[in-house]
């Protein structure tokens, strides 16, 4: 019963703050700014995401990462950096919305493309996706299909396949 009340207020709050962004298809190859949103489940998922984060930075892109940890504390291996931040359950409001300055900054950034690496539903992630100021949102979680500008179905947890598919499909959509 309490979860239904929380979800109702979260959805109401999301609708009030929903972004009126201008949508524009952007090829990953030509994107100057990239936002990454993910769930960190263990050290292996952290390493996989961080590899992609570093790969995009090495390609000359300005990359910002927000990672959600569905636990009470951020694990020791999640190292905060200037452009990589993490938040956990303790940093959520009573209805499940992130209450962290770094998340607010992330939402307000005007990314050319926002990549959602989540494969399962989390209310805080939905809140970020729905209110993000990004021009083009790409993801593979079936629960967020109505929020995405491009939904790519990939194998759960295969971040490399998701990135490769995103690269291919955004190139095709942008006419290259």
PDB file of C-alpha atoms in Angstrom:
ATOM      1  CA  UNK A   1       0.000   0.000   0.000  1.00  0.00           C
ATOM      2  CA  UNK A   2       2.779   2.424   0.943  1.00  0.00           C
ATOM      3  CA  UNK A   3       4.627   1.637  -2.306  1.00  0.00           C
ATOM      4  CA  UNK A   4       1.557   2.564  -4.342  1.00  0.00           C
ATOM      5  CA  UNK A   5       1.339   5.913  -2.539  1.00  0.00           C
ATOM      6  CA  UNK A   6       5.053   6.540  -3.105  1.00  0.00           C
ATOM      7  CA  UNK A   7       4.733   5.714  -6.810  1.00  0.00           C
ATOM      8  CA  UNK A   8       1.705   7.981  -7.171  1.00  0.00           C
ATOM      9  CA  UNK A   9       3.552  10.971  -5.711  1.00  0.00           C
ATOM     10  CA  UNK A  10       6.706  10.208  -7.679  1.00  0.00           C
ATOM     11  CA  UNK A  11       4.760  10.056 -10.963  1.00  0.00           C
ATOM     12  CA  UNK A  12       2.974  13.306 -10.069  1.00  0.00           C
ATOM     13  CA  UNK A  13       6.287  14.979  -9.311  1.00  0.00           C
ATOM     14  CA  UNK A  14       7.830  13.687 -12.557  1.00  0.00           C
ATOM     15  CA  UNK A  15       4.892  15.023 -14.590  1.00  0.00           C
ATOM     16  CA  UNK A  16       5.308  18.458 -12.983  1.00  0.00           C
ATOM     17  CA  UNK A  17       9.030  18.573 -13.763  1.00  0.00           C
ATOM     18  CA  UNK A  18       9.012  16.793 -17.128  1.00  0.00           C
ATOM     19  CA  UNK A  19      11.451  18.406 -19.517  1.00  0.00           C
ATOM     20  CA  UNK A  20      10.193  20.258 -22.590  1.00  0.00           C
ATOM     21  CA  UNK A  21      13.335  19.463 -24.486  1.00  0.00           C
ATOM     22  CA  UNK A  22      13.976  19.898 -28.164  1.00  0.00           C
ATOM     23  CA  UNK A  23      14.624  16.471 -29.603  1.00  0.00           C
ATOM     24  CA  UNK A  24      17.312  15.969 -32.189  1.00  0.00           C
ATOM     25  CA  UNK A  25      18.717  12.719 -33.522  1.00  0.00           C
ATOM     26  CA  UNK A  26      22.434  12.655 -32.899  1.00  0.00           C
ATOM     27  CA  UNK A  27      24.886  10.008 -34.040  1.00  0.00           C
ATOM     28  CA  UNK A  28      27.055   8.767 -31.199  1.00  0.00           C
ATOM     29  CA  UNK A  29      30.075   9.275 -33.428  1.00  0.00           C
ATOM     30  CA  UNK A  30      29.351  13.023 -33.810  1.00  0.00           C
ATOM     31  CA  UNK A  31      28.111  13.727 -30.282  1.00  0.00           C
ATOM     32  CA  UNK A  32      30.298  16.205 -28.408  1.00  0.00           C
ATOM     33  CA  UNK A  33      28.642  15.662 -25.012  1.00  0.00           C
ATOM     34  CA  UNK A  34      27.488  12.264 -23.760  1.00  0.00           C
ATOM     35  CA  UNK A  35      25.590  11.440 -20.578  1.00  0.00           C
ATOM     36  CA  UNK A  36      25.733   7.933 -19.160  1.00  0.00           C
ATOM     37  CA  UNK A  37      23.167   6.600 -16.705  1.00  0.00           C
ATOM     38  CA  UNK A  38      23.619   3.141 -15.220  1.00  0.00           C
ATOM     39  CA  UNK A  39      23.040   0.827 -12.288  1.00  0.00           C
ATOM     40  CA  UNK A  40      26.096  -0.520 -10.533  1.00  0.00           C
ATOM     41  CA  UNK A  41      25.312  -3.978  -9.154  1.00  0.00           C
ATOM     42  CA  UNK A  42      28.811  -5.210  -8.340  1.00  0.00           C
ATOM     43  CA  UNK A  43      32.465  -4.494  -8.998  1.00  0.00           C
ATOM     44  CA  UNK A  44      32.353  -6.216 -12.401  1.00  0.00           C
ATOM     45  CA  UNK A  45      29.508  -3.991 -13.635  1.00  0.00           C
ATOM     46  CA  UNK A  46      31.435  -0.959 -12.340  1.00  0.00           C
ATOM     47  CA  UNK A  47      34.529  -1.993 -14.298  1.00  0.00           C
ATOM     48  CA  UNK A  48      32.530  -2.652 -17.477  1.00  0.00           C
ATOM     49  CA  UNK A  49      30.773   0.720 -17.313  1.00  0.00           C
ATOM     50  CA  UNK A  50      33.992   2.523 -16.453  1.00  0.00           C
ATOM     51  CA  UNK A  51      35.707   0.919 -19.468  1.00  0.00           C
ATOM     52  CA  UNK A  52      33.009   2.365 -21.741  1.00  0.00           C
ATOM     53  CA  UNK A  53      33.228   5.717 -19.925  1.00  0.00           C
ATOM     54  CA  UNK A  54      36.987   5.835 -20.553  1.00  0.00           C
ATOM     55  CA  UNK A  55      36.576   4.664 -24.161  1.00  0.00           C
ATOM     56  CA  UNK A  56      34.166   7.541 -24.902  1.00  0.00           C
ATOM     57  CA  UNK A  57      36.469  10.059 -23.205  1.00  0.00           C
ATOM     58  CA  UNK A  58      39.416   8.795 -25.246  1.00  0.00           C
ATOM     59  CA  UNK A  59      37.316   9.349 -28.376  1.00  0.00           C
ATOM     60  CA  UNK A  60      37.297  13.068 -27.511  1.00  0.00           C
ATOM     61  CA  UNK A  61      33.804  13.282 -26.027  1.00  0.00           C
ATOM     62  CA  UNK A  62      32.839  15.161 -22.880  1.00  0.00           C
ATOM     63  CA  UNK A  63      31.279  12.364 -20.822  1.00  0.00           C
ATOM     64  CA  UNK A  64      29.359  12.555 -17.548  1.00  0.00           C
ATOM     65  CA  UNK A  65      28.316   9.434 -15.657  1.00  0.00           C
ATOM     66  CA  UNK A  66      25.673   8.960 -12.986  1.00  0.00           C
ATOM     67  CA  UNK A  67      25.498   5.519 -11.419  1.00  0.00           C
ATOM     68  CA  UNK A  68      22.709   4.242  -9.181  1.00  0.00           C
ATOM     69  CA  UNK A  69      23.458   1.658  -6.507  1.00  0.00           C
ATOM     70  CA  UNK A  70      20.310  -0.094  -5.230  1.00  0.00           C
ATOM     71  CA  UNK A  71      21.738  -0.452  -1.716  1.00  0.00           C
ATOM     72  CA  UNK A  72      22.011   1.738   1.379  1.00  0.00           C
ATOM     73  CA  UNK A  73      25.623   2.780   0.758  1.00  0.00           C
ATOM     74  CA  UNK A  74      27.860   3.481  -2.223  1.00  0.00           C
ATOM     75  CA  UNK A  75      30.502   0.704  -2.319  1.00  0.00           C
ATOM     76  CA  UNK A  76      34.188   1.517  -1.859  1.00  0.00           C
ATOM     77  CA  UNK A  77      35.085   0.640  -5.456  1.00  0.00           C
ATOM     78  CA  UNK A  78      32.821   3.369  -6.914  1.00  0.00           C
ATOM     79  CA  UNK A  79      35.284   6.220  -7.111  1.00  0.00           C
ATOM     80  CA  UNK A  80      33.767   9.693  -7.357  1.00  0.00           C
ATOM     81  CA  UNK A  81      35.390  11.850 -10.032  1.00  0.00           C
ATOM     82  CA  UNK A  82      34.729  15.231 -11.585  1.00  0.00           C
ATOM     83  CA  UNK A  83      32.532  13.675 -14.262  1.00  0.00           C
ATOM     84  CA  UNK A  84      31.502  10.401 -12.594  1.00  0.00           C
ATOM     85  CA  UNK A  85      29.167  10.335  -9.598  1.00  0.00           C
ATOM     86  CA  UNK A  86      27.193   7.649  -7.811  1.00  0.00           C
ATOM     87  CA  UNK A  87      24.162   7.698  -5.535  1.00  0.00           C
ATOM     88  CA  UNK A  88      22.333   5.122  -3.410  1.00  0.00           C
ATOM     89  CA  UNK A  89      19.023   4.510  -1.613  1.00  0.00           C
ATOM     90  CA  UNK A  90      20.067   6.707   1.292  1.00  0.00           C
ATOM     91  CA  UNK A  91      20.158   9.689  -1.052  1.00  0.00           C
ATOM     92  CA  UNK A  92      16.542   9.394  -2.193  1.00  0.00           C
ATOM     93  CA  UNK A  93      13.513  11.333  -1.013  1.00  0.00           C
ATOM     94  CA  UNK A  94      10.684   9.440   0.655  1.00  0.00           C
ATOM     95  CA  UNK A  95       8.983   8.910  -2.724  1.00  0.00           C
ATOM     96  CA  UNK A  96      12.127   7.619  -4.443  1.00  0.00           C
ATOM     97  CA  UNK A  97      13.491  10.677  -6.231  1.00  0.00           C
ATOM     98  CA  UNK A  98      17.248  11.379  -6.101  1.00  0.00           C
ATOM     99  CA  UNK A  99      18.127  14.139  -3.652  1.00  0.00           C
ATOM    100  CA  UNK A 100      21.725  14.767  -4.694  1.00  0.00           C
ATOM    101  CA  UNK A 101      23.266  17.932  -6.162  1.00  0.00           C
ATOM    102  CA  UNK A 102      25.250  15.897  -8.715  1.00  0.00           C
ATOM    103  CA  UNK A 103      22.043  14.333 -10.074  1.00  0.00           C
ATOM    104  CA  UNK A 104      20.407  17.767 -10.352  1.00  0.00           C
ATOM    105  CA  UNK A 105      23.431  19.033 -12.288  1.00  0.00           C
ATOM    106  CA  UNK A 106      23.323  15.946 -14.527  1.00  0.00           C
ATOM    107  CA  UNK A 107      19.621  16.487 -15.314  1.00  0.00           C
ATOM    108  CA  UNK A 108      20.191  20.141 -16.216  1.00  0.00           C
ATOM    109  CA  UNK A 109      23.077  19.438 -18.604  1.00  0.00           C
ATOM    110  CA  UNK A 110      22.265  19.687 -22.282  1.00  0.00           C
ATOM    111  CA  UNK A 111      23.743  16.414 -23.595  1.00  0.00           C
ATOM    112  CA  UNK A 112      23.807  15.639 -27.303  1.00  0.00           C
ATOM    113  CA  UNK A 113      23.011  12.035 -26.374  1.00  0.00           C
ATOM    114  CA  UNK A 114      22.107  10.306 -23.098  1.00  0.00           C
ATOM    115  CA  UNK A 115      22.842   6.580 -22.889  1.00  0.00           C
ATOM    116  CA  UNK A 116      20.841   4.578 -20.355  1.00  0.00           C
ATOM    117  CA  UNK A 117      22.656   1.333 -19.524  1.00  0.00           C
ATOM    118  CA  UNK A 118      19.930   0.102 -17.133  1.00  0.00           C
ATOM    119  CA  UNK A 119      18.216  -3.223 -17.772  1.00  0.00           C
ATOM    120  CA  UNK A 120      15.644  -3.172 -14.997  1.00  0.00           C
ATOM    121  CA  UNK A 121      13.232  -0.662 -13.525  1.00  0.00           C
ATOM    122  CA  UNK A 122      14.242   1.740 -10.749  1.00  0.00           C
ATOM    123  CA  UNK A 123      12.089   4.729  -9.768  1.00  0.00           C
ATOM    124  CA  UNK A 124      15.084   7.094  -9.335  1.00  0.00           C
ATOM    125  CA  UNK A 125      16.324   6.242 -12.828  1.00  0.00           C
ATOM    126  CA  UNK A 126      12.882   6.899 -14.295  1.00  0.00           C
ATOM    127  CA  UNK A 127      12.877  10.260 -12.540  1.00  0.00           C
ATOM    128  CA  UNK A 128      16.238  11.193 -14.078  1.00  0.00           C
ATOM    129  CA  UNK A 129      15.288  10.036 -17.582  1.00  0.00           C
ATOM    130  CA  UNK A 130      11.922  11.798 -17.570  1.00  0.00           C
ATOM    131  CA  UNK A 131      13.315  15.132 -16.414  1.00  0.00           C
ATOM    132  CA  UNK A 132      16.655  15.095 -18.269  1.00  0.00           C
ATOM    133  CA  UNK A 133      17.433  17.973 -20.581  1.00  0.00           C
ATOM    134  CA  UNK A 134      19.180  15.740 -23.117  1.00  0.00           C
ATOM    135  CA  UNK A 135      18.444  16.111 -26.839  1.00  0.00           C
ATOM    136  CA  UNK A 136      18.424  12.382 -27.571  1.00  0.00           C
ATOM    137  CA  UNK A 137      17.918   9.510 -25.104  1.00  0.00           C
ATOM    138  CA  UNK A 138      18.893   5.946 -26.019  1.00  0.00           C
ATOM    139  CA  UNK A 139      18.286   2.925 -23.810  1.00  0.00           C
ATOM    140  CA  UNK A 140      17.432  -0.742 -23.616  1.00  0.00           C
ATOM    141  CA  UNK A 141      15.114  -1.113 -20.612  1.00  0.00           C
ATOM    142  CA  UNK A 142      11.627  -2.106 -21.757  1.00  0.00           C
ATOM    143  CA  UNK A 143      10.067  -0.269 -18.788  1.00  0.00           C
ATOM    144  CA  UNK A 144      11.293   3.112 -20.086  1.00  0.00           C
ATOM    145  CA  UNK A 145      10.356   2.720 -23.763  1.00  0.00           C
ATOM    146  CA  UNK A 146       7.972   5.684 -23.643  1.00  0.00           C
ATOM    147  CA  UNK A 147      10.762   7.948 -22.314  1.00  0.00           C
ATOM    148  CA  UNK A 148      13.448   6.913 -24.791  1.00  0.00           C
ATOM    149  CA  UNK A 149      13.867   8.543 -28.168  1.00  0.00           C
ATOM    150  CA  UNK A 150      15.472   5.298 -29.354  1.00  0.00           C
ATOM    151  CA  UNK A 151      14.877   1.915 -27.739  1.00  0.00           C
ATOM    152  CA  UNK A 152      17.407  -0.796 -28.555  1.00  0.00           C
ATOM    153  CA  UNK A 153      16.698  -4.313 -27.349  1.00  0.00           C
ATOM    154  CA  UNK A 154      19.915  -6.054 -26.319  1.00  0.00           C
ATOM    155  CA  UNK A 155      20.999  -8.887 -24.084  1.00  0.00           C
ATOM    156  CA  UNK A 156      20.685  -7.930 -20.423  1.00  0.00           C
ATOM    157  CA  UNK A 157      23.978  -6.736 -18.964  1.00  0.00           C
ATOM    158  CA  UNK A 158      25.891  -6.727 -22.259  1.00  0.00           C
ATOM    159  CA  UNK A 159      27.089  -3.102 -22.236  1.00  0.00           C
ATOM    160  CA  UNK A 160      29.438  -3.557 -25.194  1.00  0.00           C
ATOM    161  CA  UNK A 161      26.642  -4.862 -27.398  1.00  0.00           C
ATOM    162  CA  UNK A 162      24.413  -1.951 -26.354  1.00  0.00           C
ATOM    163  CA  UNK A 163      27.132   0.602 -27.171  1.00  0.00           C
ATOM    164  CA  UNK A 164      27.863  -1.040 -30.525  1.00  0.00           C
ATOM    165  CA  UNK A 165      24.153  -1.146 -31.443  1.00  0.00           C
ATOM    166  CA  UNK A 166      23.743   2.485 -30.381  1.00  0.00           C
ATOM    167  CA  UNK A 167      26.668   3.479 -32.589  1.00  0.00           C
ATOM    168  CA  UNK A 168      25.205   1.632 -35.604  1.00  0.00           C
ATOM    169  CA  UNK A 169      21.573   2.741 -35.231  1.00  0.00           C
ATOM    170  CA  UNK A 170      22.302   6.397 -34.482  1.00  0.00           C
ATOM    171  CA  UNK A 171      24.534   6.547 -37.566  1.00  0.00           C
ATOM    172  CA  UNK A 172      21.731   5.114 -39.701  1.00  0.00           C
ATOM    173  CA  UNK A 173      19.108   7.447 -38.217  1.00  0.00           C
ATOM    174  CA  UNK A 174      21.251  10.520 -38.769  1.00  0.00           C
ATOM    175  CA  UNK A 175      21.777   9.569 -42.420  1.00  0.00           C
ATOM    176  CA  UNK A 176      25.418   8.504 -42.331  1.00  0.00           C
TER     177      UNK A 176
END
